[in-house]
XYZ file of C-alpha atoms in Angstrom:
565
model
C -32.688 -28.406 18.076
C -29.120 -27.412 17.209
C -28.503 -26.500 13.590
C -25.832 -28.740 12.063
C -23.385 -27.383 9.461
C -24.823 -29.593 6.717
C -28.378 -28.819 7.718
C -27.656 -25.081 7.711
C -26.187 -25.136 4.203
C -28.970 -27.338 2.838
C -31.691 -25.163 4.355
C -30.063 -22.095 2.774
C -30.586 -23.609 -0.661
C -27.225 -25.310 -1.101
C -23.573 -24.304 -0.955
C -23.737 -22.247 -4.144
C -26.538 -20.068 -2.722
C -24.638 -18.794 0.347
C -22.923 -15.444 -0.233
C -22.051 -13.996 3.173
C -22.339 -14.682 6.907
C -22.567 -12.031 9.636
C -23.146 -11.911 13.369
C -24.609 -8.940 15.204
C -25.718 -8.843 18.838
C -25.570 -12.658 18.999
C -27.843 -12.946 15.963
C -26.571 -14.764 12.867
C -27.341 -13.139 9.509
C -26.900 -15.005 6.227
C -26.834 -13.284 2.839
C -27.998 -15.394 -0.089
C -27.894 -15.338 -3.860
C -31.599 -16.240 -4.161
C -33.968 -15.886 -1.218
C -36.484 -18.154 -2.951
C -34.264 -21.200 -2.418
C -34.357 -20.954 1.397
C -36.306 -23.681 3.205
C -38.218 -21.552 5.712
C -39.875 -24.636 7.187
C -36.499 -25.816 8.494
C -34.665 -22.600 9.358
C -35.845 -20.570 12.381
C -35.964 -17.152 10.650
C -36.864 -14.041 12.629
C -36.576 -11.424 9.856
C -35.985 -11.243 6.109
C -34.404 -8.218 4.400
C -35.397 -8.540 0.748
C -33.294 -5.578 -0.414
C -30.090 -7.123 0.975
C -31.230 -10.738 0.412
C -30.439 -11.469 4.068
C -32.137 -13.662 6.635
C -31.666 -13.293 10.400
C -31.924 -16.527 12.350
C -33.976 -16.749 15.523
C -31.811 -19.467 17.042
C -28.149 -19.565 18.107
C -25.703 -21.190 15.707
C -22.664 -23.005 17.088
C -19.173 -21.749 16.359
C -18.486 -25.032 14.574
C -21.419 -24.499 12.227
C -20.339 -20.909 11.529
C -16.781 -22.052 10.817
C -18.049 -24.715 8.429
C -20.233 -22.128 6.703
C -17.155 -19.923 6.314
C -15.305 -22.747 4.563
C -18.209 -23.114 2.119
C -18.125 -19.387 1.355
C -14.321 -19.484 1.055
C -14.606 -22.210 -1.595
C -17.196 -20.176 -3.494
C -15.103 -16.994 -3.388
C -11.967 -18.736 -4.618
C -13.866 -20.205 -7.552
C -15.420 -16.835 -8.388
C -12.064 -15.025 -8.189
C -10.098 -17.607 -10.203
C -10.877 -16.127 -13.669
C -9.644 -12.724 -12.443
C -6.305 -14.116 -11.273
C -4.975 -13.864 -14.852
C -4.302 -10.538 -16.614
C -7.027 -9.126 -18.823
C -6.496 -9.450 -22.573
C -7.536 -5.837 -23.193
C -5.097 -3.519 -24.975
C -3.048 -1.951 -22.215
C 0.131 0.111 -22.550
C 0.071 1.345 -18.930
C 0.723 -2.075 -17.364
C 4.040 -1.922 -15.431
C 6.858 -4.116 -16.615
C 8.661 -4.669 -13.319
C 6.364 -3.424 -10.525
C 3.653 -5.497 -8.850
C 0.170 -4.748 -10.191
C -3.117 -6.661 -9.945
C -3.990 -9.075 -12.769
C -7.450 -7.492 -12.817
C -9.455 -5.425 -10.364
C -8.129 -3.086 -7.680
C -4.948 -3.367 -5.615
C -4.241 -1.307 -2.521
C -2.224 -1.817 0.699
C 0.688 -4.262 0.843
C 0.196 -6.664 3.750
C 2.100 -9.328 5.674
C 5.525 -8.478 4.218
C 8.013 -10.889 5.801
C 10.909 -13.285 5.167
C 9.879 -16.857 6.017
C 11.431 -20.245 5.238
C 13.956 -18.865 2.745
C 11.640 -16.579 0.771
C 9.973 -13.189 0.941
C 6.216 -13.362 1.381
C 4.081 -10.393 0.406
C 0.325 -10.016 0.368
C -1.770 -7.166 -0.951
C -5.357 -5.983 -0.691
C -7.357 -6.976 -3.766
C -10.894 -6.645 -5.022
C -10.979 -8.887 -8.105
C -14.373 -8.167 -9.629
C -14.163 -4.436 -10.429
C -11.952 -1.382 -10.034
C -13.540 -0.290 -6.772
C -12.974 -0.571 -3.029
C -15.191 -3.434 -1.897
C -14.801 -6.751 -0.043
C -11.017 -7.179 0.058
C -9.068 -10.416 -0.464
C -5.370 -10.969 0.273
C -3.316 -11.925 -2.791
C -0.159 -13.861 -1.853
C 3.197 -13.491 -3.652
C 6.490 -15.277 -2.933
C 9.989 -14.218 -4.020
C 13.606 -15.279 -3.504
C 14.907 -11.694 -3.786
C 12.042 -9.184 -3.528
C 12.105 -8.514 -7.292
C 11.055 -11.698 -9.110
C 7.713 -12.890 -7.709
C 5.386 -15.814 -8.288
C 1.756 -16.025 -7.297
C 0.760 -18.451 -4.552
C -2.837 -19.547 -3.944
C -5.017 -16.739 -2.609
C -3.987 -16.012 0.965
C -7.250 -15.085 2.701
C -10.765 -14.439 1.425
C -13.603 -12.438 3.079
C -15.441 -15.640 3.922
C -16.326 -15.563 7.618
C -18.814 -13.770 9.824
C -16.070 -11.506 11.250
C -14.459 -10.412 7.927
C -17.155 -10.879 5.282
C -17.010 -7.265 4.064
C -13.253 -7.302 3.737
C -10.033 -8.830 5.007
C -8.492 -5.471 5.839
C -4.807 -4.715 6.252
C -2.346 -6.220 8.704
C 1.109 -7.669 9.227
C 2.817 -11.040 9.553
C 4.831 -12.621 12.375
C 6.850 -15.818 12.612
C 5.966 -17.614 15.849
C 6.707 -21.219 16.787
C 7.951 -21.958 13.244
C 4.599 -20.899 11.765
C 3.555 -17.844 9.772
C 0.885 -15.818 11.554
C -1.173 -13.163 9.781
C -2.790 -10.471 11.917
C -5.461 -8.482 10.108
C -8.603 -6.424 10.632
C -11.932 -8.083 9.943
C -14.517 -5.697 8.514
C -18.276 -6.234 8.448
C -21.195 -3.914 7.736
C -24.623 -4.563 9.227
C -28.000 -3.712 7.694
C -28.977 -1.024 5.193
C -27.288 1.556 7.457
C -24.019 -0.369 6.931
C -23.173 -0.253 10.629
C -19.436 -0.894 10.871
C -18.143 -3.764 13.035
C -14.394 -4.173 13.474
C -12.420 -7.089 14.884
C -8.714 -7.960 14.949
C -8.149 -11.462 13.612
C -5.479 -14.119 13.098
C -4.734 -16.745 10.468
C -1.894 -19.260 10.765
C 0.127 -21.450 8.384
C 2.874 -23.992 8.990
C 3.931 -24.169 5.327
C 3.478 -20.497 4.404
C 0.912 -21.402 1.730
C -2.263 -22.742 3.321
C -3.789 -20.628 6.086
C -6.202 -21.581 8.837
C -8.276 -18.748 10.234
C -8.345 -18.680 14.032
C -10.925 -15.891 14.172
C -10.990 -12.685 16.219
C -8.508 -12.177 19.040
C -9.892 -8.684 19.779
C -13.627 -8.606 19.222
C -14.456 -4.909 19.722
C -12.813 -1.480 19.973
C -11.782 -0.281 23.445
C -13.772 2.384 25.265
C -13.380 5.857 23.801
C -12.410 4.581 20.327
C -14.677 4.412 17.268
C -15.044 1.389 14.985
C -12.255 2.970 12.910
C -9.486 0.892 14.455
C -7.455 -1.277 12.115
C -4.207 -2.478 10.515
C -2.533 -4.447 13.349
C 1.252 -4.474 13.603
C 2.668 -7.078 16.013
C 6.228 -7.230 17.340
C 7.988 -9.013 20.185
C 9.944 -6.533 22.303
C 11.988 -9.164 24.148
C 9.474 -9.576 26.959
C 6.035 -9.791 25.382
C 4.116 -9.221 22.173
C 2.872 -5.735 21.354
C 0.115 -4.925 18.895
C -0.235 -1.433 17.449
C -3.441 -0.364 15.716
C -4.296 2.779 13.823
C -7.269 4.267 15.657
C -9.693 7.150 15.922
C -10.835 8.547 19.246
C -14.509 9.351 19.667
C -13.642 13.051 19.356
C -12.280 12.293 15.845
C -8.567 12.514 16.696
C -6.147 9.917 15.308
C -4.084 7.853 17.744
C -2.288 4.520 18.187
C -4.020 1.840 20.233
C -1.665 -0.596 21.957
C -2.303 -4.110 23.246
C 0.067 -6.612 24.880
C 0.091 -10.408 24.997
C 2.155 -13.293 26.334
C 1.179 -15.732 23.570
C -0.061 -13.673 20.596
C -3.643 -14.849 21.109
C -4.921 -13.323 24.360
C -4.537 -9.547 24.308
C -4.728 -6.856 27.002
C -5.547 -3.253 26.103
C -2.829 -0.872 27.337
C -4.207 2.449 26.101
C -3.694 5.073 23.405
C -0.397 6.635 22.367
C 0.453 9.669 20.269
C -0.558 12.693 22.348
C 2.979 14.037 21.913
C 2.180 14.702 18.223
C -0.870 16.812 19.080
C -4.026 16.843 16.954
C -2.312 15.150 14.048
C -5.273 14.186 11.858
C -8.697 12.621 12.377
C -7.547 9.010 11.787
C -4.247 7.120 11.822
C -3.746 4.100 9.575
C -1.167 1.446 8.721
C 1.305 1.635 11.634
C 4.664 -0.106 11.384
C 7.251 -0.349 14.170
C 10.877 -1.419 13.779
C 14.479 -0.593 14.639
C 17.163 0.962 12.450
C 20.637 1.266 14.010
C 19.128 0.798 17.503
C 16.593 3.581 16.923
C 12.925 2.579 17.209
C 10.806 4.152 14.459
C 7.061 4.203 13.869
C 5.623 4.716 10.378
C 2.068 6.064 10.178
C -0.422 7.255 7.571
C -2.437 10.072 9.179
C -5.609 11.284 7.504
C -6.453 14.960 7.820
C -3.127 16.042 9.319
C -1.605 19.425 8.361
C -0.235 19.469 4.811
C 3.561 19.784 4.617
C 3.407 22.102 1.560
C 0.751 24.356 -0.051
C 0.604 22.007 -3.062
C -0.589 19.079 -0.926
C -4.400 19.171 -1.040
C -5.451 15.552 -0.455
C -6.120 14.472 3.167
C -3.946 11.353 3.033
C -0.393 11.610 4.356
C 2.599 9.451 5.198
C 5.464 9.841 7.631
C 7.312 8.505 10.630
C 8.367 9.448 14.137
C 11.083 8.381 16.532
C 9.562 5.993 19.054
C 10.398 5.318 22.677
C 8.962 2.036 23.937
C 7.583 2.128 27.462
C 5.987 -0.557 29.593
C 2.425 0.324 28.628
C 2.765 2.561 25.590
C 4.908 4.378 23.067
C 6.072 7.990 22.972
C 6.427 9.517 19.503
C 8.406 12.613 18.547
C 10.189 14.298 15.636
C 7.542 13.691 12.943
C 8.956 13.652 9.384
C 7.481 13.027 5.942
C 8.590 9.699 4.497
C 7.836 10.298 0.795
C 7.237 13.711 -0.804
C 5.538 12.543 -4.009
C 1.929 12.022 -5.052
C 1.355 8.293 -4.659
C 2.765 6.658 -1.548
C 0.663 5.085 1.192
C 0.435 2.152 3.622
C 4.152 1.217 3.551
C 5.254 -2.052 5.130
C 8.741 -3.143 6.064
C 10.412 -6.525 6.447
C 13.705 -7.597 7.949
C 15.957 -9.217 5.348
C 18.120 -12.301 6.001
C 21.182 -10.023 6.351
C 19.388 -7.849 8.951
C 18.566 -4.957 6.664
C 15.134 -3.330 6.512
C 13.206 -3.418 3.216
C 10.095 -1.339 2.461
C 7.294 -1.680 -0.097
C 4.326 0.716 -0.278
C 1.109 1.159 -2.196
C 1.685 3.521 -5.115
C -1.755 5.035 -4.746
C -4.080 6.776 -2.315
C -7.487 5.994 -0.806
C -10.495 7.185 -2.819
C -8.547 7.717 -6.068
C -9.794 5.397 -8.821
C -10.013 7.621 -11.911
C -6.882 6.501 -13.747
C -6.265 5.549 -17.396
C -5.759 1.858 -16.543
C -9.400 1.698 -15.390
C -10.485 1.028 -18.983
C -8.173 -2.000 -19.077
C -9.784 -3.438 -15.950
C -7.091 -2.866 -13.302
C -5.984 -0.165 -10.863
C -2.847 0.694 -8.896
C 0.546 -0.880 -8.265
C 3.144 -1.199 -5.519
C 6.422 0.697 -5.259
C 9.795 -0.841 -5.902
C 11.412 -2.520 -2.873
C 13.557 -0.025 -0.953
C 16.317 -0.453 1.580
C 16.032 1.791 4.652
C 18.913 3.258 6.623
C 19.063 5.593 9.610
C 21.476 8.416 8.801
C 21.825 11.939 10.179
C 18.696 11.597 12.291
C 16.352 10.509 9.503
C 15.349 7.591 7.284
C 17.159 7.312 3.962
C 15.544 5.206 1.214
C 17.465 3.581 -1.620
C 16.352 1.075 -4.257
C 16.968 -2.501 -3.130
C 20.260 -3.834 -4.507
C 18.458 -6.799 -6.118
C 16.871 -4.383 -8.614
C 20.262 -4.097 -10.321
C 19.554 -7.539 -11.812
C 17.055 -5.819 -14.140
C 19.676 -3.520 -15.671
C 20.677 -3.713 -19.302
C 24.031 -2.320 -20.498
C 25.113 1.001 -19.005
C 24.701 3.958 -21.362
C 26.098 7.470 -21.015
C 24.466 10.752 -22.011
C 26.934 13.664 -22.063
C 25.341 17.119 -21.743
C 26.700 19.881 -24.001
C 27.173 22.894 -21.675
C 26.721 25.298 -24.602
C 23.240 24.064 -25.542
C 20.065 25.621 -24.182
C 18.315 22.235 -24.320
C 19.129 18.579 -24.890
C 16.655 15.900 -25.999
C 17.199 12.160 -26.340
C 14.920 9.228 -27.107
C 15.662 6.451 -24.616
C 13.446 4.081 -26.584
C 11.807 2.717 -23.426
C 9.709 3.811 -20.465
C 11.504 1.290 -18.240
C 14.829 2.701 -17.133
C 17.137 3.732 -14.318
C 18.749 7.173 -14.577
C 21.624 8.495 -12.445
C 23.056 12.011 -12.409
C 24.052 14.897 -10.155
C 21.990 18.085 -10.297
C 23.920 21.292 -9.549
C 21.848 23.749 -7.514
C 22.143 27.102 -9.326
C 22.615 30.301 -7.351
C 19.860 31.760 -9.536
C 17.726 30.646 -12.448
C 16.273 27.198 -13.010
C 16.388 24.176 -15.289
C 13.981 21.312 -15.907
C 14.249 17.608 -16.631
C 11.262 16.487 -18.756
C 9.891 13.004 -19.349
C 7.668 13.299 -22.419
C 6.285 11.908 -25.672
C 7.314 12.531 -29.270
C 4.362 14.879 -29.775
C 5.483 16.853 -26.742
C 9.054 17.411 -27.908
C 10.328 20.956 -27.859
C 11.611 22.254 -31.176
C 13.131 25.647 -32.038
C 9.822 26.625 -33.645
C 7.609 25.561 -30.753
C 6.369 28.039 -28.204
C 5.140 25.616 -25.556
C 6.847 23.237 -23.196
C 7.053 19.484 -23.695
C 3.977 17.673 -22.398
C 4.648 15.010 -19.796
C 6.191 15.108 -16.338
C 8.683 17.761 -15.243
C 11.285 17.944 -12.460
C 12.489 21.530 -11.960
C 15.334 22.739 -9.772
C 15.120 26.458 -8.979
C 18.085 28.318 -7.526
C 16.148 31.463 -6.614
C 13.643 29.646 -4.384
C 15.958 26.696 -3.666
C 13.211 24.231 -4.487
C 12.879 20.946 -6.342
C 9.408 20.691 -7.899
C 7.732 17.678 -9.495
C 4.897 18.619 -11.865
C 2.714 16.039 -13.608
C -0.056 18.423 -14.704
C 0.715 17.770 -18.389
C 0.434 13.977 -18.101
C -2.694 11.971 -18.921
C -5.560 12.823 -16.603
C -5.659 11.187 -13.188
C -7.111 12.052 -9.801
C -5.020 13.727 -7.141
C -2.553 16.565 -6.880
C -0.279 17.624 -9.734
C 2.590 19.462 -7.979
C 4.928 18.528 -5.157
C 7.829 20.594 -3.853
C 10.908 20.022 -1.670
C 12.769 22.955 -0.132
C 16.532 22.490 -0.353
C 18.595 23.592 2.675
C 21.321 26.170 2.109
C 24.504 24.107 2.545
C 23.627 21.833 -0.385
C 25.359 22.671 -3.664
C 24.757 19.459 -5.618
C 21.881 17.016 -5.606
C 22.582 13.382 -6.553
C 19.516 11.977 -8.330
C 18.446 8.417 -9.121
C 15.240 7.824 -11.096
C 13.525 4.458 -11.475
C 10.914 4.522 -14.230
C 8.326 2.002 -15.314
C 5.535 2.122 -17.866
C 3.283 4.299 -15.689
C 5.375 5.387 -12.713
C 8.399 7.425 -11.667
C 10.321 7.050 -8.399
C 12.881 9.724 -7.537
C 15.641 9.087 -4.982
C 17.231 12.421 -4.136
C 20.489 13.181 -2.310
C 21.277 9.528 -1.716
C 17.744 8.787 -0.526
C 17.422 11.694 1.889
C 14.214 12.535 0.029
C 12.033 10.432 -2.243
C 9.182 11.413 -4.553
C 6.879 8.678 -5.845
C 4.417 9.251 -8.661
C 2.081 7.411 -10.973
C 2.723 8.940 -14.387
C 0.397 8.009 -17.239
C 1.638 9.035 -20.663
C 1.359 8.317 -24.371
C 2.799 5.082 -25.701
C 5.728 6.989 -27.240
C 6.635 8.893 -24.050
C 10.206 7.621 -24.140
C 11.905 11.000 -24.519
C 14.075 12.812 -22.014
C 14.729 16.548 -22.317
C 16.823 18.970 -20.287
C 16.156 22.710 -20.676
C 17.219 25.851 -18.805
C 15.846 29.355 -18.510
C 19.075 31.145 -19.433
C 22.454 30.348 -20.889
C 24.507 30.696 -17.690
C 22.345 28.368 -15.576
C 24.536 25.322 -14.840
C 23.366 21.903 -16.024
C 24.344 18.354 -15.071
C 27.486 17.305 -16.917
C 26.318 13.806 -17.776
C 23.739 11.145 -17.036
C 24.188 7.413 -17.035
C 21.189 5.193 -17.563
C 20.111 1.590 -17.974
C 17.103 0.100 -19.708
C 15.301 -2.141 -17.205
C 14.070 -5.610 -18.093
C 10.682 -6.944 -17.055
C 10.392 -8.684 -13.712
C 8.170 -11.707 -13.467
C 5.017 -11.693 -11.391
C 3.553 -15.043 -12.367
């Protein structure tokens, strides 16, 4: 006898007792809150796993019944997550004032960044119940300008048999006047946590309420492990292309490409990326777009060669020039996208005036030991950035809409006779603009620090905080956060400055616990979480010797809060 949706839920002990649904080798597995509530006289159960509180059914379940069960679980998850959709009331002086951060729990990759029906839509990975990487939801934000955001109802929950251990990352497309979300469904089977990966679709006509259509690619292709994820879909003028970050069975990262006429039925075209060599053991978060008629592919390789000796973590970011071919993509000229500590999984969107805007996760996989943990939240996103293709590379600049956060312009004139200059800005939220002369020898340092870390004539140490040093002897620009509050990850990053440069325009965007440096008009960027004392509102400029040139002046603006409501 076929199991009806209502009969299945009732036999499982009621809607509030169903926690998760899975399917493995045509067997349906249901995870429950309390095994004791299951009616074993009604359900055809083949096995019971008491440690996981899971039952495996000995009879096929129709797709309709599984879909209905997913809607029950979706309702439960939304109710459970609702209390965590508001910020915690714990004392918290690290919460950003104008960046996107999670109300509670853990945030990671931005997803589905797109302009649709007159507004920007942005989703991000979220685990609401703790500061850890577990079953991911998609939070949904909407904005008129990419700066002021309001929270929409939760986008997608890990409610169905194909995504019940996490709605993993993906992108959005507008097709047939509807908003389509492509994402990776993640499930783990049994105590061994066997990974199952599918590529899935959800669709919305109003941009608010999404209907899951289920998997459109139900298994990895031959020669690829279950580590295949983060679909990016474009239309190249002839057909749809899907790019996926992938891992070959010999543990080499590559791009998997599929093609489709309708966005639903996909044909596997093969792997791309051999032109970059053995460039890491896994590639994640691909993006593909055009700037000034040049196709570009952003990637996050894991385990690729480190660009500098100070880079010790395995997670990287960068981009390559892309040539689109009938059945694949050729990549060349790999370049680092951001040279700082905390930049991963960037996504771009085309703006209404045909510009390209980028937002990234200001964090890295596996790093959760941060001071905000005690306040019940982790991580934030970067500011929105406008991308341009200049001189054979991507330039990044803060989105123009961020200027709406500026207070009155203020000017700091540097006395060329002084060995050091210190000023209290009175805020951690500011924009700073100056030009750094590159000395022929010697060095000077720009410090962001607290009152207790101020340098005085009697002190022998350096200010505690974050330091940006420009060194003429080595022609390097070094960011050092080793004196900030403890956090996981590296503490030094370095950029080597080519010989022709004599001056270095610098723009700094600061928030309560982050610094974003835009260098030489956006030729380089350095992004960093920076946790500091509550009074870390001081700026200091010091040099190693009297004849080392300093910037002549700095203009700066206090930045107002942006709403994320």
